[in-house]
mmCIF file of C-alpha atoms in Angstrom:
data_model
loop_
_atom_site.group_PDB
_atom_site.id
_atom_site.type_symbol
_atom_site.label_atom_id
_atom_site.label_comp_id
_atom_site.label_asym_id
_atom_site.label_seq_id
_atom_site.Cartn_x
_atom_site.Cartn_y
_atom_site.Cartn_z
ATOM 1 C CA LEU A 1 -30.431 -112.136 49.661
ATOM 2 C CA TRP A 2 -26.951 -110.704 49.969
ATOM 3 C CA LEU A 3 -24.248 -112.371 47.903
ATOM 4 C CA THR A 4 -20.611 -111.420 48.191
ATOM 5 C CA PRO A 5 -19.376 -109.742 44.976
ATOM 6 C CA VAL A 6 -20.398 -111.367 41.722
ATOM 7 C CA VAL A 7 -18.136 -109.318 39.408
ATOM 8 C CA GLN A 8 -15.049 -110.613 37.652
ATOM 9 C CA ASN A 9 -12.186 -110.814 40.167
ATOM 10 C CA ASP A 10 -8.616 -112.018 40.552
ATOM 11 C CA GLU A 11 -7.578 -115.459 41.743
ATOM 12 C CA HIS A 12 -8.860 -114.820 45.276
ATOM 13 C CA PRO A 13 -12.331 -116.405 45.351
ATOM 14 C CA HIS A 14 -13.985 -113.950 47.766
ATOM 15 C CA GLY A 15 -14.628 -111.546 44.874
ATOM 16 C CA TYR A 16 -13.596 -108.305 46.569
ATOM 17 C CA ASN A 17 -10.648 -107.680 44.224
ATOM 18 C CA ALA A 18 -12.371 -106.687 40.974
ATOM 19 C CA VAL A 19 -10.715 -106.861 37.571
ATOM 20 C CA ASP A 20 -13.923 -105.958 35.678
ATOM 21 C CA PHE A 21 -16.813 -104.183 37.400
ATOM 22 C CA PHE A 22 -19.167 -104.855 34.498
ATOM 23 C CA ALA A 23 -18.862 -108.635 34.059
ATOM 24 C CA VAL A 24 -20.057 -111.562 36.158
ATOM 25 C CA ALA A 25 -17.250 -113.780 37.459
ATOM 26 C CA ASP A 26 -16.613 -116.784 35.231
ATOM 27 C CA ASP A 27 -16.885 -119.281 38.064
ATOM 28 C CA LEU A 28 -20.373 -118.012 38.998
ATOM 29 C CA GLY A 29 -21.970 -118.175 35.566
ATOM 30 C CA THR A 30 -23.243 -115.671 33.046
ATOM 31 C CA ARG A 31 -24.955 -112.290 33.276
ATOM 32 C CA GLU A 32 -28.141 -113.980 32.071
ATOM 33 C CA GLN A 33 -27.938 -116.527 34.903
ATOM 34 C CA TYR A 34 -27.444 -113.755 37.454
ATOM 35 C CA GLU A 35 -30.524 -111.998 36.137
ATOM 36 C CA GLN A 36 -32.429 -115.282 36.375
ATOM 37 C CA LEU A 37 -31.325 -115.613 40.006
ATOM 38 C CA VAL A 38 -32.645 -112.130 40.807
ATOM 39 C CA GLU A 39 -35.921 -112.899 39.044
ATOM 40 C CA ALA A 40 -36.284 -116.181 40.940
ATOM 41 C CA ALA A 41 -35.708 -114.355 44.229
ATOM 42 C CA HIS A 42 -38.333 -111.769 43.323
ATOM 43 C CA ASP A 43 -40.802 -114.549 42.472
ATOM 44 C CA ARG A 44 -40.364 -115.773 46.049
ATOM 45 C CA GLY A 45 -40.894 -112.396 47.671
ATOM 46 C CA MET A 46 -37.194 -111.842 48.304
ATOM 47 C CA ARG A 47 -35.070 -108.801 47.493
ATOM 48 C CA VAL A 48 -31.468 -108.931 46.330
ATOM 49 C CA LEU A 49 -28.519 -106.852 47.564
ATOM 50 C CA PHE A 50 -25.561 -106.311 45.254
ATOM 51 C CA ASP A 51 -22.222 -106.193 47.077
ATOM 52 C CA PHE A 52 -20.797 -102.944 45.699
ATOM 53 C CA VAL A 53 -17.007 -102.650 46.015
ATOM 54 C CA CYS A 54 -15.617 -99.382 44.688
ATOM 55 C CA ASN A 55 -12.870 -98.200 47.030
ATOM 56 C CA HIS A 56 -10.276 -100.163 45.083
ATOM 57 C CA THR A 57 -9.551 -102.507 42.212
ATOM 58 C CA ALA A 58 -7.437 -105.613 42.106
ATOM 59 C CA ARG A 59 -3.848 -105.039 41.068
ATOM 60 C CA GLU A 60 -4.677 -107.438 38.254
ATOM 61 C CA HIS A 61 -7.203 -104.914 36.909
ATOM 62 C CA PRO A 62 -6.097 -103.808 33.418
ATOM 63 C CA PHE A 63 -6.273 -100.120 34.429
ATOM 64 C CA PHE A 64 -3.839 -100.681 37.280
ATOM 65 C CA GLN A 65 -1.621 -102.862 35.134
ATOM 66 C CA ASP A 66 -1.381 -99.982 32.666
ATOM 67 C CA ALA A 67 -0.734 -97.385 35.387
ATOM 68 C CA ASP A 68 1.752 -99.270 37.541
ATOM 69 C CA GLY A 69 5.222 -97.845 37.011
ATOM 70 C CA ASP A 70 4.105 -95.514 34.224
ATOM 71 C CA PRO A 71 3.359 -91.909 35.313
ATOM 72 C CA ASP A 72 2.323 -91.149 31.721
ATOM 73 C CA SER A 73 -0.418 -93.762 31.718
ATOM 74 C CA PRO A 74 -3.934 -92.320 31.310
ATOM 75 C CA TYR A 75 -4.884 -94.369 34.353
ATOM 76 C CA HIS A 76 -2.071 -93.264 36.645
ATOM 77 C CA ASP A 77 -4.258 -90.527 38.166
ATOM 78 C CA TRP A 78 -6.990 -93.086 38.801
ATOM 79 C CA TYR A 79 -5.062 -94.485 41.760
ATOM 80 C CA GLU A 80 -3.596 -93.242 45.024
ATOM 81 C CA TRP A 81 0.170 -93.677 45.307
ATOM 82 C CA GLU A 82 2.616 -93.665 48.170
ATOM 83 C CA ASP A 83 5.785 -91.559 48.016
ATOM 84 C CA SER A 84 7.655 -94.796 47.372
ATOM 85 C CA GLY A 85 5.704 -95.298 44.155
ATOM 86 C CA GLU A 86 3.725 -98.194 45.577
ATOM 87 C CA PRO A 87 -0.069 -98.089 45.350
ATOM 88 C CA ALA A 88 -1.923 -96.951 48.460
ATOM 89 C CA THR A 89 -3.974 -99.625 50.236
ATOM 90 C CA TYR A 90 -5.642 -100.175 53.588
ATOM 91 C CA PHE A 91 -4.338 -102.650 56.163
ATOM 92 C CA ASP A 92 -1.329 -103.431 53.927
ATOM 93 C CA TRP A 93 -3.501 -105.583 51.667
ATOM 94 C CA PRO A 94 -1.097 -106.593 48.903
ATOM 95 C CA TYR A 95 -3.577 -107.416 46.136
ATOM 96 C CA ILE A 96 -5.560 -104.172 45.798
ATOM 97 C CA ALA A 97 -4.955 -100.521 44.927
ATOM 98 C CA ASN A 98 -7.092 -97.633 46.178
ATOM 99 C CA LEU A 99 -8.915 -95.543 43.601
ATOM 100 C CA ASP A 100 -8.451 -91.760 43.770
ATOM 101 C CA TYR A 101 -11.857 -90.065 43.966
ATOM 102 C CA SER A 102 -10.358 -86.645 43.349
ATOM 103 C CA THR A 103 -10.066 -87.797 39.727
ATOM 104 C CA LEU A 104 -13.261 -87.019 37.841
ATOM 105 C CA ALA A 105 -12.818 -89.967 35.484
ATOM 106 C CA VAL A 106 -12.874 -92.346 38.461
ATOM 107 C CA ARG A 107 -16.151 -90.929 39.711
ATOM 108 C CA ARG A 108 -17.670 -91.160 36.246
ATOM 109 C CA HIS A 109 -16.503 -94.750 35.826
ATOM 110 C CA VAL A 110 -17.902 -95.849 39.184
ATOM 111 C CA LEU A 111 -21.205 -94.092 38.480
ATOM 112 C CA ASP A 112 -21.339 -96.115 35.255
ATOM 113 C CA VAL A 113 -21.005 -99.206 37.430
ATOM 114 C CA VAL A 114 -23.920 -97.959 39.534
ATOM 115 C CA ASP A 115 -25.998 -97.495 36.389
ATOM 116 C CA GLU A 116 -25.060 -100.979 35.202
ATOM 117 C CA TRP A 117 -26.214 -102.916 38.256
ATOM 118 C CA ALA A 118 -28.747 -100.807 40.155
ATOM 119 C CA PRO A 119 -31.612 -101.471 37.691
ATOM 120 C CA LEU A 120 -31.230 -105.230 38.216
ATOM 121 C CA VAL A 121 -31.244 -105.382 42.011
ATOM 122 C CA ASP A 122 -32.992 -103.940 45.039
ATOM 123 C CA GLY A 123 -30.080 -102.394 46.893
ATOM 124 C CA PHE A 124 -26.343 -102.092 47.427
ATOM 125 C CA ARG A 125 -24.385 -103.418 50.360
ATOM 126 C CA VAL A 126 -21.413 -101.052 50.133
ATOM 127 C CA ASP A 127 -18.032 -102.499 51.030
ATOM 128 C CA MET A 128 -15.672 -100.220 52.987
ATOM 129 C CA ALA A 129 -18.096 -97.292 52.693
ATOM 130 C CA TRP A 130 -15.954 -95.239 55.084
ATOM 131 C CA ALA A 131 -13.067 -95.247 52.576
ATOM 132 C CA VAL A 132 -14.975 -93.433 49.814
ATOM 133 C CA PRO A 133 -15.735 -89.693 50.109
ATOM 134 C CA THR A 134 -19.196 -88.985 51.529
ATOM 135 C CA PRO A 135 -20.138 -86.522 48.745
ATOM 136 C CA PHE A 136 -19.769 -89.366 46.266
ATOM 137 C CA TRP A 137 -22.243 -91.479 48.250
ATOM 138 C CA ARG A 138 -24.656 -88.551 48.173
ATOM 139 C CA GLU A 139 -24.368 -88.599 44.396
ATOM 140 C CA VAL A 140 -24.998 -92.346 44.309
ATOM 141 C CA ARG A 141 -28.017 -91.987 46.583
ATOM 142 C CA ASP A 142 -29.545 -89.246 44.462
ATOM 143 C CA ARG A 143 -29.042 -91.351 41.349
ATOM 144 C CA VAL A 144 -30.582 -94.604 42.591
ATOM 145 C CA LYS A 145 -33.393 -93.051 44.628
ATOM 146 C CA ALA A 146 -34.497 -90.983 41.631
ATOM 147 C CA VAL A 147 -35.321 -94.274 39.887
ATOM 148 C CA ASP A 148 -36.460 -96.379 42.864
ATOM 149 C CA ASP A 149 -37.226 -94.699 46.168
ATOM 150 C CA ASP A 150 -37.143 -98.108 47.900
ATOM 151 C CA PHE A 151 -33.616 -98.912 46.678
ATOM 152 C CA LEU A 152 -31.732 -99.921 49.836
ATOM 153 C CA LEU A 153 -28.285 -98.551 50.671
ATOM 154 C CA VAL A 154 -26.405 -100.459 53.384
ATOM 155 C CA ASP A 155 -22.995 -99.275 54.555
ATOM 156 C CA GLU A 156 -20.295 -101.537 55.924
ATOM 157 C CA THR A 157 -18.459 -99.080 58.146
ATOM 158 C CA ILE A 158 -16.382 -100.265 61.116
ATOM 159 C CA PRO A 159 -16.795 -98.501 63.430
ATOM 160 C CA TYR A 160 -20.056 -97.021 62.247
ATOM 161 C CA VAL A 161 -20.319 -93.383 61.119
ATOM 162 C CA PRO A 162 -23.394 -91.512 62.412
ATOM 163 C CA GLU A 163 -23.058 -88.886 59.690
ATOM 164 C CA PHE A 164 -23.881 -91.562 57.113
ATOM 165 C CA ALA A 165 -27.425 -91.707 58.508
ATOM 166 C CA HIS A 166 -28.187 -88.165 57.430
ATOM 167 C CA LEU A 167 -29.428 -88.357 53.842
ATOM 168 C CA VAL A 168 -26.916 -90.993 52.731
ATOM 169 C CA PHE A 169 -27.397 -94.622 53.859
ATOM 170 C CA ASP A 170 -30.586 -96.359 54.986
ATOM 171 C CA VAL A 171 -29.047 -99.181 57.034
ATOM 172 C CA HIS A 172 -25.726 -99.443 58.850
ATOM 173 C CA PHE A 173 -23.624 -102.406 59.957
ATOM 174 C CA ASP A 174 -23.907 -102.404 63.735
ATOM 175 C CA SER A 175 -20.282 -103.184 64.440
ATOM 176 C CA THR A 176 -20.620 -101.851 67.993
ATOM 177 C CA LEU A 177 -23.299 -104.366 68.942
ATOM 178 C CA TYR A 178 -21.253 -107.071 67.233
ATOM 179 C CA PHE A 179 -18.208 -106.212 69.353
ATOM 180 C CA ARG A 180 -20.247 -106.153 72.559
ATOM 181 C CA LEU A 181 -21.800 -109.540 71.798
ATOM 182 C CA ARG A 182 -18.335 -110.986 71.333
ATOM 183 C CA GLN A 183 -17.141 -109.498 74.603
ATOM 184 C CA ILE A 184 -20.190 -110.857 76.415
ATOM 185 C CA GLY A 185 -19.772 -114.295 74.866
ATOM 186 C CA GLN A 186 -16.157 -114.438 75.991
ATOM 187 C CA GLY A 187 -17.059 -113.391 79.534
ATOM 188 C CA ASN A 188 -15.429 -109.971 79.352
ATOM 189 C CA GLU A 189 -18.583 -107.858 79.770
ATOM 190 C CA PRO A 190 -22.013 -108.360 81.375
ATOM 191 C CA ALA A 191 -25.043 -109.158 79.216
ATOM 192 C CA GLY A 192 -26.412 -105.657 79.748
ATOM 193 C CA ALA A 193 -23.647 -104.318 77.532
ATOM 194 C CA ALA A 194 -25.737 -105.417 74.528
ATOM 195 C CA VAL A 195 -28.596 -103.131 75.556
ATOM 196 C CA ASP A 196 -26.106 -100.334 76.218
ATOM 197 C CA ALA A 197 -24.761 -100.758 72.668
ATOM 198 C CA VAL A 198 -28.219 -100.232 71.213
ATOM 199 C CA ALA A 199 -28.914 -97.227 73.450
ATOM 200 C CA GLY A 200 -25.549 -95.800 72.445
ATOM 201 C CA ARG A 201 -26.655 -95.297 68.840
ATOM 202 C CA ALA A 202 -28.595 -92.173 69.755
ATOM 203 C CA ARG A 203 -25.820 -90.896 72.017
ATOM 204 C CA VAL A 204 -23.306 -90.834 69.173
ATOM 205 C CA GLY A 205 -25.673 -89.051 66.830
ATOM 206 C CA PHE A 206 -27.840 -91.506 64.894
ATOM 207 C CA PRO A 207 -31.380 -90.227 64.235
ATOM 208 C CA ASP A 208 -34.410 -92.247 65.300
ATOM 209 C CA HIS A 209 -35.097 -93.378 61.729
ATOM 210 C CA ALA A 210 -31.660 -94.986 61.256
ATOM 211 C CA GLY A 211 -31.740 -98.698 60.476
ATOM 212 C CA PHE A 212 -29.138 -101.208 61.627
ATOM 213 C CA LEU A 213 -27.959 -104.557 60.342
ATOM 214 C CA THR A 214 -27.299 -106.529 63.507
ATOM 215 C CA TYR A 215 -25.068 -109.589 63.429
ATOM 216 C CA ALA A 216 -22.994 -111.855 65.616
ATOM 217 C CA GLU A 217 -20.859 -113.068 62.724
ATOM 218 C CA ASN A 218 -20.522 -112.676 58.960
ATOM 219 C CA HIS A 219 -18.180 -113.749 56.180
ATOM 220 C CA ASP A 220 -15.401 -111.512 57.573
ATOM 221 C CA GLU A 221 -15.596 -112.889 61.113
ATOM 222 C CA THR A 222 -14.865 -116.131 62.907
ATOM 223 C CA ARG A 223 -17.889 -118.238 63.806
ATOM 224 C CA TYR A 224 -19.461 -117.111 67.066
ATOM 225 C CA LEU A 225 -20.010 -120.736 68.040
ATOM 226 C CA ALA A 226 -16.295 -121.471 67.716
ATOM 227 C CA ALA A 227 -15.244 -118.316 69.541
ATOM 228 C CA CYS A 228 -17.733 -118.342 72.410
ATOM 229 C CA GLY A 229 -19.428 -121.747 72.653
ATOM 230 C CA ARG A 230 -22.960 -122.966 72.023
ATOM 231 C CA PRO A 231 -24.866 -121.402 74.972
ATOM 232 C CA ALA A 232 -23.449 -117.977 74.210
ATOM 233 C CA ALA A 233 -24.081 -118.437 70.474
ATOM 234 C CA ARG A 234 -27.750 -119.210 71.128
ATOM 235 C CA ALA A 235 -28.060 -116.178 73.392
ATOM 236 C CA ALA A 236 -26.313 -113.926 70.846
ATOM 237 C CA ALA A 237 -28.653 -115.138 68.100
ATOM 238 C CA ALA A 238 -31.646 -114.362 70.317
ATOM 239 C CA ALA A 239 -30.251 -110.905 71.079
ATOM 240 C CA VAL A 240 -29.674 -110.138 67.398
ATOM 241 C CA GLY A 241 -33.204 -111.296 66.605
ATOM 242 C CA THR A 242 -34.868 -109.171 69.261
ATOM 243 C CA LEU A 243 -32.770 -106.022 69.676
#
């Protein structure tokens, strides 16, 4: 069971702009209710993934509010800044600010977040894993695996990064297969391109033991049915289920 982020966030309801990494969002309920949800899932033989977002905070986060426009703030070094004085972001997203992982206090704070949530759940789906330094993920892996060797680490990395398969993440978003399925569904490539996408994993450097999360759509994407039509959507679902 993978839920999008459950932590306290700004006014955007998707939850990816955190204002408090340690609290459950008010509109979702209480910490106790979240723990009850995890327990209920476990009672039904299900495991729970926590959507772990640590590349950035919301600009509404109190640390950023303190740092913005104040070079003397104790949190100013927690963030990456452009020469203009604006916070660094990806894709010109206006509501977030990138954390600076060269700052030791940032790494310590995020590891505290790991320690807060990892004991409650069965794995992390890591948002924007490519944007956080790989050595930090090694530190996270060592920390969670020391407690639970079965703790699952899933990276959302588009396009995927083969190096993440070597002693870092267990499962990888298969963005390449996703793209090929879209191209096939829209008539731009032959159906065999899906098989080529799977075979291509080894060519780019993934080891045989690497696991992949295959998908034709997710919460970030348009519906495959709407984009490609029902026959293609049924075929894509069958491909995802078998490949």
